[in-house]
Amino acid sequence: MADDDFSKLLQQAEQLTTEIEGNEELPRVERSLGQVLEASQELYSRVIQSGVNDIQAHLLFGSKGIDLQQISQKLETLSSKRTFEPLQPIADSDVESFLKNERENAILSLIDEVNKNSLQTTEDQKWEHMLSEWNKEKLKLMNAMIGPSQNWLDLKRTPEPPSIADTPKKFGHSMLDNIEAAYARQVHQYNKLVFQGSKSRTVLHQKFAQVAEELNDMKVKEMWEIIKTMANIPALVRDEDPLKARGNPTIQQCLIAQGKKYLEKRYKQYMSDVVRANPAAAMRGGEPGTYPLVRGFVGLRLQGQSSQGLTDGVVDDRPLWPMIYYCLRSGDANAALHCLRKAGRDHEEFIAALEEHIRNPEKSLSEKLQTAINFQYRIQVRNSTDPYKRAVYCVVGCCDVSDEHSEVARTADDYLWLKLSIIKSRPNNEPEPFTYSDLQKLILEEYGETHYHAYEKPLVYFQVLTLTGQFEPAIEFLSRIPRYQVHGVHMALALHDLYMLGTPRNVQAPLLSVDTDDPPPLRRLNLARLLLLYVRKFELSDPSDALHYYFFLRNLKDPSGKNLFMCCCTDLALESRDYELLFGRMDPVTGLSSPGLLDQFNNPHIESKVIALNVAEQLVNKGLFEDAITVYDIAGNMEKVLELFCVLLAQVVNSGGGASGLRQRLSLLAEHVSRRLRYADTTALPASLVEAYTKLCKLMTFFDQFHSENYEGALETLRECELVPLSGAELEARVAAARAARGELLRSLPAVLRALCTILLAQRQRLRAAHDHNTPHQTTKHVEWLREQAEVLNTFAGNIAYRMPGDTYSQLAQMQILMH
């Protein structure tokens, strides 16, 4: 028996050995106990040296058939040192090596080229990004400094949206100083005449000049005097572009004449002051007129100087050509002619030229006289030692436009007068040697602010620009100087009122821009940007003044084609949130609106109600529904008022509210809207909207009573609301009404049903307590009504086409169970 057992055991062992040896996937491993111990010790040491992470890595890669140790050894043998080393030279006869080298050279050169291109591309992209970022910062800086820019800027402001919970911001104390307030008063008076349609109103620059007179600031007074002088030209047409009109030869000649007139008048006053300060040395005498004045001034001007170099003798003990020059410089060509005639008969040709110049000062001399004067100038005068004679010949005969006359023209005024004097129109469209455009370019671009030390002498730079018809860069320059910014803004308004200010086609243009269609060096001034930057300081504290300034933008359009005045009013309303001040207040009984600040600006193109609708639309987009309700009410759009009211009421109708919460504010506002509905014609309003609003207002009362535990009053209010059935007879009608109701009303249903569950359960609990105290049997009827009511509410909730939250259904079902 034992032999059989051993034989069976041997047979099983042999079979097991056969199965192991026959397994091809797992080769047989024969190790002694010593080898197993050695392997385990080696594995233990490797774990200690390499750590658990390496063992886990070996296991991870080993499970995929990867020998990590072998790969590591192969990687260590790799080296990139020889990859990009120069190739070794070979013999010319070794064709195979030569071709191999050429192939490797081609690969290396390609790699090198790609590397260089990649580096260059990366460098270009880096600088492009940096330049883009800097341009953005530069635009912000330029706009902040109100400086000129050649890039387009975004004009549209993005006011910070106020919180709904905040009370509307009221306008505070005036931010206008005395000068700004004085200008603002003139703007008010002028606009009132515009509202009245008066055609006999005083031009705006005269009103502003009166302010400058009262300031007792001679520099400001002088600036306005220049504006008044340059504005005294033939009236321009409103529909014509001012810069194109300025290119008209007739208008140009008027501008040149007005510029010279101002410089001559100013210099004559200067001569009078000099002579008056030194009467004894001047020896003018009591004779009036320009000639005695010039004689006295020349005596003082050339006093102590040697007469060396002055030619052609004297007149009344004064050098001839200085006398003639200063007569012309003071604007009295007849006095100059008088000097020439007193000098004798040696100047017949120049006398004839001066007489022709007096008849037509803006035109060049006749061909015969021009030829004679030019000949005399080339032969005698050009190299003359008398600088005054050269200057007079150039003024009358335009002999040499390149001569700067530095000995005579010692100030910017003298230089400008000489340059204006040599601009003459020529017959038969002959090319002019020196044009008005050349002078403008010389002043603005070649000399510029640096040459005239503009920030040290702002009046001088403003003067040379304005007297050469470059109003736009002159005003832009003033706007960068805080002291003169207010004056520059009002000069721009005055010129704009006369259609003399060049403005860009796009109101988003920079403050000073160049239009490619304009002849150089003309610039365009963005009046809208200039005005908005000025008004921004006081628009919240002085809204009435701000609106009157905005009114000057009524003929401009924003990029979307809207009236710019209306856009500015919209922005002001959104920032201030004092809608009643701007638009008036709607009386709930009469339905009439009290006048607001904007009503005075109403005309066929501007309507305050349209502005109010724009404001309300913007408020809705910003989510400021409370403010939008107020503004829509002012604009008379009751449908929008009710729609927004329903949206807000649906959110807070079931909350307890608070003294300063949204629900409390809506409750107060609802009183005003309800009065409006009572006295207004509601036939044009959707019946479902009016019904939803009315029922939501009643639900507010219901929830107020519910939260105060006035359950009897709450049930009575709910019965009046006719929203949910309170008996089986009402079920069908309430289900039909709920299916046709607006979504805002349906969203309040779950809260109403849950509140009703609480009320009914409280009543059931009270009845049970009364039953325990042996109350009369009449309570049984009330209990039956409660059970019926629970069943009706569950049926109602299941039949309406509105899916409520699951807890509402479960609460209704639980209530029905608890009623039994």
XYZ file of C-alpha atoms in Angstrom, residues 6 26 106 243 276 285 304 312 319 324 332 369 439 466 507 549 583 589 626 662 668 694-695 703 713 717 812:
27
model
C 5.077 6.448 -3.335
C 9.319 30.675 -18.642
C 25.286 69.817 -46.997
C -9.088 123.391 -44.642
C 6.454 158.301 -25.540
C 6.975 167.287 -32.097
C 24.488 156.375 -31.035
C 21.088 157.456 -50.349
C 18.427 157.945 -42.921
C 10.888 153.875 -45.528
C 1.573 153.005 -43.705
C 8.244 147.188 -63.160
C 5.798 129.618 -44.825
C -1.952 131.549 -35.669
C -13.967 111.599 -33.961
C -20.181 122.412 -23.880
C -34.280 114.065 -17.589
C -50.859 111.078 -11.419
C -33.225 99.305 -10.989
C -33.236 95.262 -3.028
C -41.006 101.631 -2.694
C -49.934 92.881 -10.448
C -49.749 89.344 -9.109
C -44.694 86.811 1.700
C -53.987 87.524 6.085
C -53.950 87.860 -0.084
C -46.450 68.746 -1.031
